PDB file of C-alpha atoms and ligand atoms in Angstrom:
ATOM      1  CA  UNK A   1       0.188  -9.355 -81.977  1.00 69.00           C
ATOM      2  CA  UNK A   2       1.331  -8.557 -85.494  1.00 91.00           C
ATOM      3  CA  UNK A   3       3.276  -5.334 -85.786  1.00 96.00           C
ATOM      4  CA  UNK A   4       2.440  -2.586 -88.255  1.00 98.00           C
ATOM      5  CA  UNK A   5       5.284  -2.324 -90.763  1.00 98.00           C
ATOM      6  CA  UNK A   6       6.563   1.246 -90.960  1.00 98.00           C
ATOM      7  CA  UNK A   7       6.797   2.190 -94.635  1.00 98.00           C
ATOM      8  CA  UNK A   8       9.952   4.329 -94.731  1.00 98.00           C
ATOM      9  CA  UNK A   9       9.998   4.300 -98.500  1.00 98.00           C
ATOM     10  CA  UNK A  10       6.586   5.960 -98.718  1.00 98.00           C
ATOM     11  CA  UNK A  11       7.375   8.464 -95.929  1.00 98.00           C
ATOM     12  CA  UNK A  12      10.677   9.364 -97.640  1.00 98.00           C
ATOM     13  CA  UNK A  13       8.896   9.869-100.945  1.00 98.00           C
ATOM     14  CA  UNK A  14       6.421  12.213 -99.271  1.00 98.00           C
ATOM     15  CA  UNK A  15       9.236  14.186 -97.603  1.00 98.00           C
ATOM     16  CA  UNK A  16      11.058  14.514-100.917  1.00 98.00           C
ATOM     17  CA  UNK A  17       7.873  15.825-102.506  1.00 98.00           C
ATOM     18  CA  UNK A  18       7.416  18.383 -99.699  1.00 98.00           C
ATOM     19  CA  UNK A  19      11.028  19.526-100.150  1.00 98.00           C
ATOM     20  CA  UNK A  20      10.599  19.808-103.931  1.00 98.00           C
ATOM     21  CA  UNK A  21       7.355  21.745-103.466  1.00 98.00           C
ATOM     22  CA  UNK A  22       9.194  24.368-101.370  1.00 98.00           C
ATOM     23  CA  UNK A  23      11.975  24.962-103.904  1.00 98.00           C
ATOM     24  CA  UNK A  24      10.115  27.260-106.359  1.00 98.00           C
ATOM     25  CA  UNK A  25       9.368  29.865-103.641  1.00 98.00           C
ATOM     26  CA  UNK A  26      13.060  29.836-102.666  1.00 98.00           C
ATOM     27  CA  UNK A  27      14.060  30.341-106.309  1.00 98.00           C
ATOM     28  CA  UNK A  28      11.537  33.180-106.658  1.00 98.00           C
ATOM     29  CA  UNK A  29      12.892  34.887-103.519  1.00 98.00           C
ATOM     30  CA  UNK A  30      16.608  34.501-104.237  1.00 98.00           C
ATOM     31  CA  UNK A  31      17.010  33.980-107.984  1.00 98.00           C
ATOM     32  CA  UNK A  32      18.845  30.697-107.449  1.00 98.00           C
ATOM     33  CA  UNK A  33      18.178  27.101-106.465  1.00 98.00           C
ATOM     34  CA  UNK A  34      19.392  25.583-103.167  1.00 98.00           C
ATOM     35  CA  UNK A  35      22.737  23.876-103.862  1.00 98.00           C
ATOM     36  CA  UNK A  36      24.297  20.707-102.463  1.00 98.00           C
ATOM     37  CA  UNK A  37      27.958  19.843-103.065  1.00 98.00           C
ATOM     38  CA  UNK A  38      28.993  16.216-102.655  1.00 98.00           C
ATOM     39  CA  UNK A  39      32.680  15.306-102.518  1.00 98.00           C
ATOM     40  CA  UNK A  40      33.862  11.765-103.211  1.00 98.00           C
ATOM     41  CA  UNK A  41      37.499  10.766-102.810  1.00 98.00           C
ATOM     42  CA  UNK A  42      38.493   7.482-104.451  1.00 97.00           C
ATOM     43  CA  UNK A  43      36.445   4.752-106.055  1.00 95.00           C
ATOM     44  CA  UNK A  44      34.825   2.772-103.238  1.00 95.00           C
ATOM     45  CA  UNK A  45      31.910   1.072-105.074  1.00 94.00           C
ATOM     46  CA  UNK A  46      29.316   1.560-102.315  1.00 93.00           C
ATOM     47  CA  UNK A  47      30.283   5.232-101.959  1.00 96.00           C
ATOM     48  CA  UNK A  48      29.993   5.716-105.728  1.00 96.00           C
ATOM     49  CA  UNK A  49      26.452   4.326-105.647  1.00 95.00           C
ATOM     50  CA  UNK A  50      25.491   6.617-102.723  1.00 95.00           C
ATOM     51  CA  UNK A  51      26.999   9.708-104.359  1.00 97.00           C
ATOM     52  CA  UNK A  52      25.270   9.054-107.681  1.00 97.00           C
ATOM     53  CA  UNK A  53      21.981   8.532-105.887  1.00 97.00           C
ATOM     54  CA  UNK A  54      22.403  11.741-103.837  1.00 97.00           C
ATOM     55  CA  UNK A  55      23.153  13.768-106.995  1.00 97.00           C
ATOM     56  CA  UNK A  56      20.144  12.352-108.842  1.00 98.00           C
ATOM     57  CA  UNK A  57      17.780  12.978-105.902  1.00 98.00           C
ATOM     58  CA  UNK A  58      19.081  16.543-105.512  1.00 98.00           C
ATOM     59  CA  UNK A  59      18.261  17.344-109.149  1.00 98.00           C
ATOM     60  CA  UNK A  60      14.852  15.632-108.873  1.00 98.00           C
ATOM     61  CA  UNK A  61      14.011  17.987-105.984  1.00 98.00           C
ATOM     62  CA  UNK A  62      14.797  20.974-108.223  1.00 98.00           C
ATOM     63  CA  UNK A  63      18.034  21.806-106.407  1.00 98.00           C
ATOM     64  CA  UNK A  64      21.528  22.349-107.835  1.00 98.00           C
ATOM     65  CA  UNK A  65      23.991  19.465-107.460  1.00 98.00           C
ATOM     66  CA  UNK A  66      27.753  19.990-107.495  1.00 98.00           C
ATOM     67  CA  UNK A  67      29.794  16.782-107.618  1.00 98.00           C
ATOM     68  CA  UNK A  68      33.514  16.730-106.929  1.00 98.00           C
ATOM     69  CA  UNK A  69      35.267  13.445-107.639  1.00 98.00           C
ATOM     70  CA  UNK A  70      38.882  13.308-106.543  1.00 98.00           C
ATOM     71  CA  UNK A  71      41.403  10.507-107.084  1.00 98.00           C
ATOM     72  CA  UNK A  72      42.113   8.002-104.295  1.00 98.00           C
ATOM     73  CA  UNK A  73      45.651   9.450-103.868  1.00 98.00           C
ATOM     74  CA  UNK A  74      44.313  12.949-103.068  1.00 98.00           C
ATOM     75  CA  UNK A  75      46.193  14.492-100.127  1.00 98.00           C
ATOM     76  CA  UNK A  76      44.511  16.005 -97.085  1.00 98.00           C
ATOM     77  CA  UNK A  77      45.659  19.530 -98.074  1.00 98.00           C
ATOM     78  CA  UNK A  78      44.052  19.179-101.506  1.00 98.00           C
ATOM     79  CA  UNK A  79      40.767  18.035 -99.993  1.00 98.00           C
ATOM     80  CA  UNK A  80      40.887  20.845 -97.426  1.00 98.00           C
ATOM     81  CA  UNK A  81      41.373  23.304-100.314  1.00 98.00           C
ATOM     82  CA  UNK A  82      38.233  21.937-102.029  1.00 98.00           C
ATOM     83  CA  UNK A  83      36.256  22.281 -98.783  1.00 99.00           C
ATOM     84  CA  UNK A  84      37.519  25.875 -98.370  1.00 99.00           C
ATOM     85  CA  UNK A  85      36.323  26.718-101.893  1.00 98.00           C
ATOM     86  CA  UNK A  86      32.892  25.197-101.224  1.00 99.00           C
ATOM     87  CA  UNK A  87      32.651  27.079 -97.899  1.00 98.00           C
ATOM     88  CA  UNK A  88      33.234  30.337 -99.807  1.00 98.00           C
ATOM     89  CA  UNK A  89      30.955  29.531-102.761  1.00 98.00           C
ATOM     90  CA  UNK A  90      27.644  31.418-102.413  1.00 98.00           C
ATOM     91  CA  UNK A  91      25.839  28.891-104.669  1.00 98.00           C
ATOM     92  CA  UNK A  92      26.623  26.061-102.232  1.00 99.00           C
ATOM     93  CA  UNK A  93      24.283  25.709 -99.226  1.00 98.00           C
ATOM     94  CA  UNK A  94      25.211  22.181 -98.180  1.00 99.00           C
ATOM     95  CA  UNK A  95      28.523  20.291 -98.237  1.00 98.00           C
ATOM     96  CA  UNK A  96      28.769  16.536 -97.845  1.00 98.00           C
ATOM     97  CA  UNK A  97      32.136  14.790 -97.902  1.00 98.00           C
ATOM     98  CA  UNK A  98      31.373  11.127 -98.454  1.00 98.00           C
ATOM     99  CA  UNK A  99      32.884   8.836 -95.808  1.00 97.00           C
ATOM    100  CA  UNK A 100      34.948   6.747 -95.430  1.00 96.00           C
ATOM    101  CA  UNK A 101      37.951   8.718 -96.693  1.00 98.00           C
ATOM    102  CA  UNK A 102      41.208   7.077 -97.806  1.00 97.00           C
ATOM    103  CA  UNK A 103      43.658   6.281 -95.000  1.00 97.00           C
ATOM    104  CA  UNK A 104      46.030   9.207 -95.694  1.00 98.00           C
ATOM    105  CA  UNK A 105      43.264  11.708 -94.872  1.00 98.00           C
ATOM    106  CA  UNK A 106      42.200  12.567 -91.313  1.00 98.00           C
ATOM    107  CA  UNK A 107      38.384  12.479 -91.405  1.00 98.00           C
ATOM    108  CA  UNK A 108      38.011  14.576 -88.271  1.00 98.00           C
ATOM    109  CA  UNK A 109      40.200  17.331 -89.737  1.00 98.00           C
ATOM    110  CA  UNK A 110      38.106  17.430 -92.908  1.00 98.00           C
ATOM    111  CA  UNK A 111      34.784  17.512 -91.046  1.00 98.00           C
ATOM    112  CA  UNK A 112      36.158  20.264 -88.786  1.00 98.00           C
ATOM    113  CA  UNK A 113      36.978  22.342 -91.880  1.00 99.00           C
ATOM    114  CA  UNK A 114      33.374  22.372 -93.177  1.00 99.00           C
ATOM    115  CA  UNK A 115      31.426  25.554 -92.400  1.00 99.00           C
ATOM    116  CA  UNK A 116      29.017  24.331 -89.669  1.00 98.00           C
ATOM    117  CA  UNK A 117      26.181  26.262 -91.338  1.00 98.00           C
ATOM    118  CA  UNK A 118      26.746  24.220 -94.552  1.00 99.00           C
ATOM    119  CA  UNK A 119      27.271  20.918 -92.657  1.00 98.00           C
ATOM    120  CA  UNK A 120      24.085  19.193 -93.842  1.00 98.00           C
ATOM    121  CA  UNK A 121      25.469  15.846 -92.591  1.00 98.00           C
ATOM    122  CA  UNK A 122      25.474  17.287 -89.057  1.00 98.00           C
ATOM    123  CA  UNK A 123      28.880  15.727 -88.359  1.00 98.00           C
ATOM    124  CA  UNK A 124      30.745  18.882 -87.250  1.00 98.00           C
ATOM    125  CA  UNK A 125      31.397  19.102 -83.497  1.00 98.00           C
ATOM    126  CA  UNK A 126      29.600  22.465 -83.499  1.00 98.00           C
ATOM    127  CA  UNK A 127      26.444  20.737 -84.739  1.00 98.00           C
ATOM    128  CA  UNK A 128      26.877  17.865 -82.284  1.00 98.00           C
ATOM    129  CA  UNK A 129      27.130  20.508 -79.537  1.00 98.00           C
ATOM    130  CA  UNK A 130      24.108  22.409 -80.826  1.00 98.00           C
ATOM    131  CA  UNK A 131      22.079  19.197 -80.805  1.00 98.00           C
ATOM    132  CA  UNK A 132      23.236  18.367 -77.279  1.00 98.00           C
ATOM    133  CA  UNK A 133      22.315  21.835 -75.991  1.00 98.00           C
ATOM    134  CA  UNK A 134      19.060  22.345 -77.897  1.00 97.00           C
ATOM    135  CA  UNK A 135      20.324  25.078 -80.257  1.00 98.00           C
ATOM    136  CA  UNK A 136      19.317  25.165 -83.939  1.00 97.00           C
ATOM    137  CA  UNK A 137      21.823  23.352 -86.130  1.00 98.00           C
ATOM    138  CA  UNK A 138      21.966  20.312 -88.365  1.00 98.00           C
ATOM    139  CA  UNK A 139      21.155  16.785 -87.218  1.00 98.00           C
ATOM    140  CA  UNK A 140      22.721  13.726 -88.942  1.00 98.00           C
ATOM    141  CA  UNK A 141      20.332  12.444 -91.588  1.00 98.00           C
ATOM    142  CA  UNK A 142      19.868   8.837 -90.473  1.00 98.00           C
ATOM    143  CA  UNK A 143      18.827   9.516 -86.849  1.00 98.00           C
ATOM    144  CA  UNK A 144      16.696  12.467 -88.027  1.00 98.00           C
ATOM    145  CA  UNK A 145      14.892  10.088 -90.389  1.00 98.00           C
ATOM    146  CA  UNK A 146      14.393   7.569 -87.562  1.00 98.00           C
ATOM    147  CA  UNK A 147      12.849  10.260 -85.356  1.00 98.00           C
ATOM    148  CA  UNK A 148      10.461  11.345 -88.121  1.00 98.00           C
ATOM    149  CA  UNK A 149       9.268   7.746 -88.567  1.00 98.00           C
ATOM    150  CA  UNK A 150       8.793   7.325 -84.808  1.00 98.00           C
ATOM    151  CA  UNK A 151       6.764  10.534 -84.455  1.00 98.00           C
ATOM    152  CA  UNK A 152       4.678   9.594 -87.475  1.00 98.00           C
ATOM    153  CA  UNK A 153       3.919   6.168 -85.973  1.00 98.00           C
ATOM    154  CA  UNK A 154       3.520   7.108 -82.295  1.00 98.00           C
ATOM    155  CA  UNK A 155       2.756  10.821 -82.134  1.00 98.00           C
ATOM    156  CA  UNK A 156       4.010  12.326 -78.850  1.00 98.00           C
ATOM    157  CA  UNK A 157       7.057  10.414 -77.538  1.00 98.00           C
ATOM    158  CA  UNK A 158       7.122  12.164 -74.156  1.00 98.00           C
ATOM    159  CA  UNK A 159       7.770   9.856 -71.204  1.00 98.00           C
ATOM    160  CA  UNK A 160       8.492   6.753 -73.268  1.00 99.00           C
ATOM    161  CA  UNK A 161      11.427   4.459 -72.464  1.00 99.00           C
ATOM    162  CA  UNK A 162      13.838   4.457 -75.421  1.00 99.00           C
ATOM    163  CA  UNK A 163      16.803   2.129 -75.822  1.00 99.00           C
ATOM    164  CA  UNK A 164      19.348   2.975 -78.521  1.00 99.00           C
ATOM    165  CA  UNK A 165      21.616   0.038 -79.286  1.00 98.00           C
ATOM    166  CA  UNK A 166      24.874   1.424 -80.700  1.00 98.00           C
ATOM    167  CA  UNK A 167      26.913   4.511 -79.758  1.00 98.00           C
ATOM    168  CA  UNK A 168      28.355   5.805 -83.031  1.00 98.00           C
ATOM    169  CA  UNK A 169      28.765   9.526 -83.636  1.00 97.00           C
ATOM    170  CA  UNK A 170      26.696   9.217 -86.829  1.00 97.00           C
ATOM    171  CA  UNK A 171      23.664   7.336 -85.469  1.00 98.00           C
ATOM    172  CA  UNK A 172      23.625   6.191 -81.821  1.00 98.00           C
ATOM    173  CA  UNK A 173      24.721   9.356 -80.030  1.00 98.00           C
ATOM    174  CA  UNK A 174      22.644  11.846 -82.072  1.00 98.00           C
ATOM    175  CA  UNK A 175      19.662   9.454 -81.894  1.00 99.00           C
ATOM    176  CA  UNK A 176      19.909   9.474 -78.103  1.00 98.00           C
ATOM    177  CA  UNK A 177      20.030  13.282 -78.064  1.00 98.00           C
ATOM    178  CA  UNK A 178      16.986  13.547 -80.343  1.00 98.00           C
ATOM    179  CA  UNK A 179      14.958  11.153 -78.183  1.00 98.00           C
ATOM    180  CA  UNK A 180      16.013  13.013 -75.033  1.00 98.00           C
ATOM    181  CA  UNK A 181      14.847  16.263 -76.635  1.00 98.00           C
ATOM    182  CA  UNK A 182      11.463  14.557 -77.197  1.00 98.00           C
ATOM    183  CA  UNK A 183      11.357  13.862 -73.429  1.00 98.00           C
ATOM    184  CA  UNK A 184      11.992  10.116 -73.679  1.00 99.00           C
ATOM    185  CA  UNK A 185      13.881   8.304 -70.932  1.00 99.00           C
ATOM    186  CA  UNK A 186      16.935   7.259 -72.940  1.00 99.00           C
ATOM    187  CA  UNK A 187      19.379   4.409 -72.475  1.00 98.00           C
ATOM    188  CA  UNK A 188      22.334   3.961 -74.831  1.00 98.00           C
ATOM    189  CA  UNK A 189      23.382   0.307 -74.945  1.00 98.00           C
ATOM    190  CA  UNK A 190      26.461  -1.024 -76.718  1.00 97.00           C
ATOM    191  CA  UNK A 191      28.795  -4.007 -77.080  1.00 93.00           C
ATOM    192  CA  UNK A 192      29.827  -3.880 -73.400  1.00 97.00           C
ATOM    193  CA  UNK A 193      26.293  -3.610 -72.023  1.00 98.00           C
ATOM    194  CA  UNK A 194      25.516  -6.365 -69.520  1.00 98.00           C
ATOM    195  CA  UNK A 195      22.377  -8.399 -70.182  1.00 98.00           C
ATOM    196  CA  UNK A 196      21.416  -6.525 -73.332  1.00 98.00           C
ATOM    197  CA  UNK A 197      18.164  -8.513 -73.801  1.00 98.00           C
ATOM    198  CA  UNK A 198      16.947  -7.349 -70.370  1.00 98.00           C
ATOM    199  CA  UNK A 199      17.801  -3.730 -71.188  1.00 98.00           C
ATOM    200  CA  UNK A 200      16.026  -3.883 -74.571  1.00 98.00           C
ATOM    201  CA  UNK A 201      12.984  -5.508 -72.927  1.00 98.00           C
ATOM    202  CA  UNK A 202      12.344  -2.290 -70.952  1.00 98.00           C
ATOM    203  CA  UNK A 203      11.965  -0.242 -74.108  1.00 98.00           C
ATOM    204  CA  UNK A 204       8.841   1.270 -75.636  1.00 99.00           C
ATOM    205  CA  UNK A 205      11.159   2.407 -78.446  1.00 99.00           C
ATOM    206  CA  UNK A 206      14.137   0.387 -79.688  1.00 99.00           C
ATOM    207  CA  UNK A 207      16.583   1.855 -82.200  1.00 99.00           C
ATOM    208  CA  UNK A 208      19.058  -0.776 -83.414  1.00 98.00           C
ATOM    209  CA  UNK A 209      22.268   0.561 -84.977  1.00 98.00           C
ATOM    210  CA  UNK A 210      24.982  -1.982 -84.333  1.00 97.00           C
ATOM    211  CA  UNK A 211      25.731  -3.582 -87.705  1.00 97.00           C
ATOM    212  CA  UNK A 212      25.188  -7.163 -86.529  1.00 97.00           C
ATOM    213  CA  UNK A 213      22.773  -9.168 -88.659  1.00 98.00           C
ATOM    214  CA  UNK A 214      19.520 -10.047 -86.853  1.00 98.00           C
ATOM    215  CA  UNK A 215      21.104  -9.678 -83.415  1.00 98.00           C
ATOM    216  CA  UNK A 216      17.949  -8.356 -81.717  1.00 98.00           C
ATOM    217  CA  UNK A 217      15.494 -11.202 -81.274  1.00 98.00           C
ATOM    218  CA  UNK A 218      11.740 -11.224 -80.851  1.00 98.00           C
ATOM    219  CA  UNK A 219      11.925 -12.396 -77.221  1.00 98.00           C
ATOM    220  CA  UNK A 220      14.053  -9.342 -76.333  1.00 98.00           C
ATOM    221  CA  UNK A 221      11.123  -7.030 -77.064  1.00 98.00           C
ATOM    222  CA  UNK A 222       8.365  -5.683 -74.862  1.00 98.00           C
ATOM    223  CA  UNK A 223       5.030  -6.463 -76.534  1.00 98.00           C
ATOM    224  CA  UNK A 224       3.854  -3.458 -78.529  1.00 98.00           C
ATOM    225  CA  UNK A 225       7.288  -1.763 -78.712  1.00 98.00           C
ATOM    226  CA  UNK A 226       8.216   0.393 -81.717  1.00 99.00           C
ATOM    227  CA  UNK A 227      11.356  -1.020 -83.336  1.00 98.00           C
ATOM    228  CA  UNK A 228      13.525   1.041 -85.702  1.00 98.00           C
ATOM    229  CA  UNK A 229      16.157  -1.008 -87.524  1.00 98.00           C
ATOM    230  CA  UNK A 230      19.097   1.038 -88.861  1.00 98.00           C
ATOM    231  CA  UNK A 231      21.174  -2.028 -89.788  1.00 97.00           C
ATOM    232  CA  UNK A 232      21.978  -2.884 -93.396  1.00 96.00           C
ATOM    233  CA  UNK A 233      23.863  -6.182 -93.412  1.00 96.00           C
ATOM    234  CA  UNK A 234      24.602  -8.342 -96.441  1.00 95.00           C
ATOM    235  CA  UNK A 235      24.409 -12.061 -95.590  1.00 96.00           C
ATOM    236  CA  UNK A 236      24.523 -15.256 -97.684  1.00 95.00           C
ATOM    237  CA  UNK A 237      21.192 -15.957 -99.391  1.00 93.00           C
ATOM    238  CA  UNK A 238      19.287 -19.197 -99.741  1.00 90.00           C
ATOM    239  CA  UNK A 239      20.923 -19.992-103.094  1.00 92.00           C
ATOM    240  CA  UNK A 240      24.703 -20.389-103.511  1.00 93.00           C
ATOM    241  CA  UNK A 241      26.446 -17.175-104.602  1.00 92.00           C
ATOM    242  CA  UNK A 242      23.395 -15.038-103.774  1.00 95.00           C
ATOM    243  CA  UNK A 243      23.214 -12.534-100.913  1.00 95.00           C
ATOM    244  CA  UNK A 244      20.354 -10.743 -99.195  1.00 95.00           C
ATOM    245  CA  UNK A 245      20.028  -7.676 -96.975  1.00 96.00           C
ATOM    246  CA  UNK A 246      18.997  -8.032 -93.359  1.00 97.00           C
ATOM    247  CA  UNK A 247      18.804  -5.549 -90.514  1.00 98.00           C
ATOM    248  CA  UNK A 248      20.084  -5.680 -86.942  1.00 98.00           C
ATOM    249  CA  UNK A 249      16.665  -7.017 -85.890  1.00 98.00           C
ATOM    250  CA  UNK A 250      15.249 -10.482 -86.645  1.00 98.00           C
ATOM    251  CA  UNK A 251      12.312  -9.015 -88.563  1.00 98.00           C
ATOM    252  CA  UNK A 252       9.808 -11.901 -88.549  1.00 98.00           C
ATOM    253  CA  UNK A 253      10.320 -12.527 -84.821  1.00 98.00           C
ATOM    254  CA  UNK A 254      10.040  -8.820 -84.031  1.00 98.00           C
ATOM    255  CA  UNK A 255       6.891  -8.429 -86.133  1.00 98.00           C
ATOM    256  CA  UNK A 256       5.188 -11.076 -83.989  1.00 98.00           C
ATOM    257  CA  UNK A 257       5.800  -9.099 -80.761  1.00 98.00           C
ATOM    258  CA  UNK A 258       6.276  -5.420 -81.601  1.00 98.00           C
ATOM    259  CA  UNK A 259       3.645  -2.761 -82.250  1.00 98.00           C
ATOM    260  CA  UNK A 260       5.600  -1.155 -85.092  1.00 98.00           C
ATOM    261  CA  UNK A 261       8.727  -2.277 -86.930  1.00 98.00           C
ATOM    262  CA  UNK A 262      10.755  -0.968 -89.866  1.00 98.00           C
ATOM    263  CA  UNK A 263      11.671  -3.455 -92.612  1.00 98.00           C
ATOM    264  CA  UNK A 264      15.097  -3.793 -94.244  1.00 98.00           C
ATOM    265  CA  UNK A 265      15.210  -2.714 -97.022  1.00 97.00           C
ATOM    266  CA  UNK A 266      12.497  -0.048 -97.298  1.00 97.00           C
ATOM    267  CA  UNK A 267      12.507   1.257 -93.719  1.00 98.00           C
ATOM    268  CA  UNK A 268      15.148   3.696 -92.485  1.00 98.00           C
ATOM    269  CA  UNK A 269      17.356   3.501 -95.611  1.00 97.00           C
ATOM    270  CA  UNK A 270      15.282   5.719 -97.932  1.00 97.00           C
ATOM    271  CA  UNK A 271      14.905   8.340 -95.178  1.00 98.00           C
ATOM    272  CA  UNK A 272      18.607   9.248 -95.182  1.00 97.00           C
ATOM    273  CA  UNK A 273      18.707  10.940 -98.596  1.00 97.00           C
ATOM    274  CA  UNK A 274      15.275  12.520 -98.056  1.00 98.00           C
ATOM    275  CA  UNK A 275      16.610  14.088 -94.829  1.00 98.00           C
ATOM    276  CA  UNK A 276      19.747  15.245 -96.643  1.00 98.00           C
ATOM    277  CA  UNK A 277      17.559  17.127 -99.115  1.00 98.00           C
ATOM    278  CA  UNK A 278      15.518  18.516 -96.219  1.00 98.00           C
ATOM    279  CA  UNK A 279      18.681  19.697 -94.419  1.00 98.00           C
ATOM    280  CA  UNK A 280      19.956  21.310 -97.635  1.00 98.00           C
ATOM    281  CA  UNK A 281      16.684  23.192 -98.112  1.00 98.00           C
ATOM    282  CA  UNK A 282      16.816  24.373 -94.479  1.00 98.00           C
ATOM    283  CA  UNK A 283      20.492  25.405 -94.844  1.00 98.00           C
ATOM    284  CA  UNK A 284      19.622  27.437 -97.941  1.00 98.00           C
ATOM    285  CA  UNK A 285      16.792  29.268 -96.154  1.00 98.00           C
ATOM    286  CA  UNK A 286      18.955  30.047 -93.108  1.00 98.00           C
ATOM    287  CA  UNK A 287      21.801  31.345 -95.257  1.00 98.00           C
ATOM    288  CA  UNK A 288      19.377  33.634 -97.089  1.00 98.00           C
ATOM    289  CA  UNK A 289      17.682  34.696 -93.808  1.00 98.00           C
ATOM    290  CA  UNK A 290      14.346  33.309 -95.035  1.00 98.00           C
ATOM    291  CA  UNK A 291      11.847  31.458 -92.843  1.00 96.00           C
ATOM    292  CA  UNK A 292      12.238  27.736 -93.383  1.00 90.00           C
ATOM    293  CA  UNK A 293       9.117  26.137 -94.888  1.00 91.00           C
ATOM    294  CA  UNK A 294       6.828  24.538 -92.293  1.00 89.00           C
ATOM    295  CA  UNK A 295       6.081  20.827 -92.112  1.00 87.00           C
ATOM    296  CA  UNK A 296       9.546  19.506 -92.902  1.00 90.00           C
TER     297      UNK A 296
HETATM  298  N1  LIG B   1      28.911   7.274 -95.658  1.00 97.52           N
HETATM  299  C1  LIG B   1      27.873   6.469 -95.328  1.00 97.52           C
HETATM  300  N2  LIG B   1      26.828   7.209 -94.912  1.00 97.52           N
HETATM  301  C2  LIG B   1      27.210   8.496 -94.986  1.00 97.52           C
HETATM  302  C3  LIG B   1      26.559   9.726 -94.704  1.00 97.52           C
HETATM  303  O1  LIG B   1      25.397   9.808 -94.273  1.00 97.52           O
HETATM  304  N3  LIG B   1      27.284  10.839 -94.920  1.00 97.52           N
HETATM  305  C4  LIG B   1      28.550  10.803 -95.375  1.00 97.52           C
HETATM  306  N4  LIG B   1      29.205  11.961 -95.555  1.00 97.52           N
HETATM  307  N5  LIG B   1      29.192   9.690 -95.647  1.00 97.52           N
HETATM  308  C5  LIG B   1      28.513   8.540 -95.453  1.00 97.52           C
END
């Protein structure tokens, strides 16, 4: 069997277009654009790239972007004061504090300070609790994007065996909750799992989010499984001094066994920002007591 490659880049582009298409009606109803505030502390190069990309995508969708860049020495109190201002700012619907934060700042304290109804990252414990109990809230962007790709590829997920490899608060745990809400039978595997290949082999759906290059091999997969690769790992390339990106799944091996598989790059990656824009649009509608646009 040769797996169908799931084109996350194309799906993300479509989602961004659907979000952008819903903005004019929001502007007409409220007299303002949905607004996303992104806060970056320090100069981590990867974080700078992400923040720039988020700001650009926000503007491209017709939404307002508010960027706050603070020096690496910023104290926790100063950052908490910025978050408090954004919570109170009526033009701001979504707040994203880029992680990781410098060591002197307690990330959990900062996330806890964000108004849960502006927490478009879905990292606040209130939103984790809403997800776990089936209440409306915000779901972290990466697992939300994975779920959209799975439903697009497979349709109804009810009754399927899903194995999530990785138990982070940002991907693994919310992914498991989302799949459970779709009536999958969910297993969360991790670094202490015994006989991981045998566990993965049970799965109709595999979501790999461990950060270990090409750890999941083709012979771990049930033929026809849908494989979602969240990993983005930089490894040495074929030429000296060059690097390349690989996922947590050995792509070529998986493609020979699976039914569907996401590539790296171009699979899950582009979905994250598209889902951030989607969450911001939804946050804006909820704050204004408007019905959220359908089909997002
Ligand atoms: N750092 C890496 N990914 C993310 C993300 O999705 N949200 C935030 N806030 N920080 C990140």
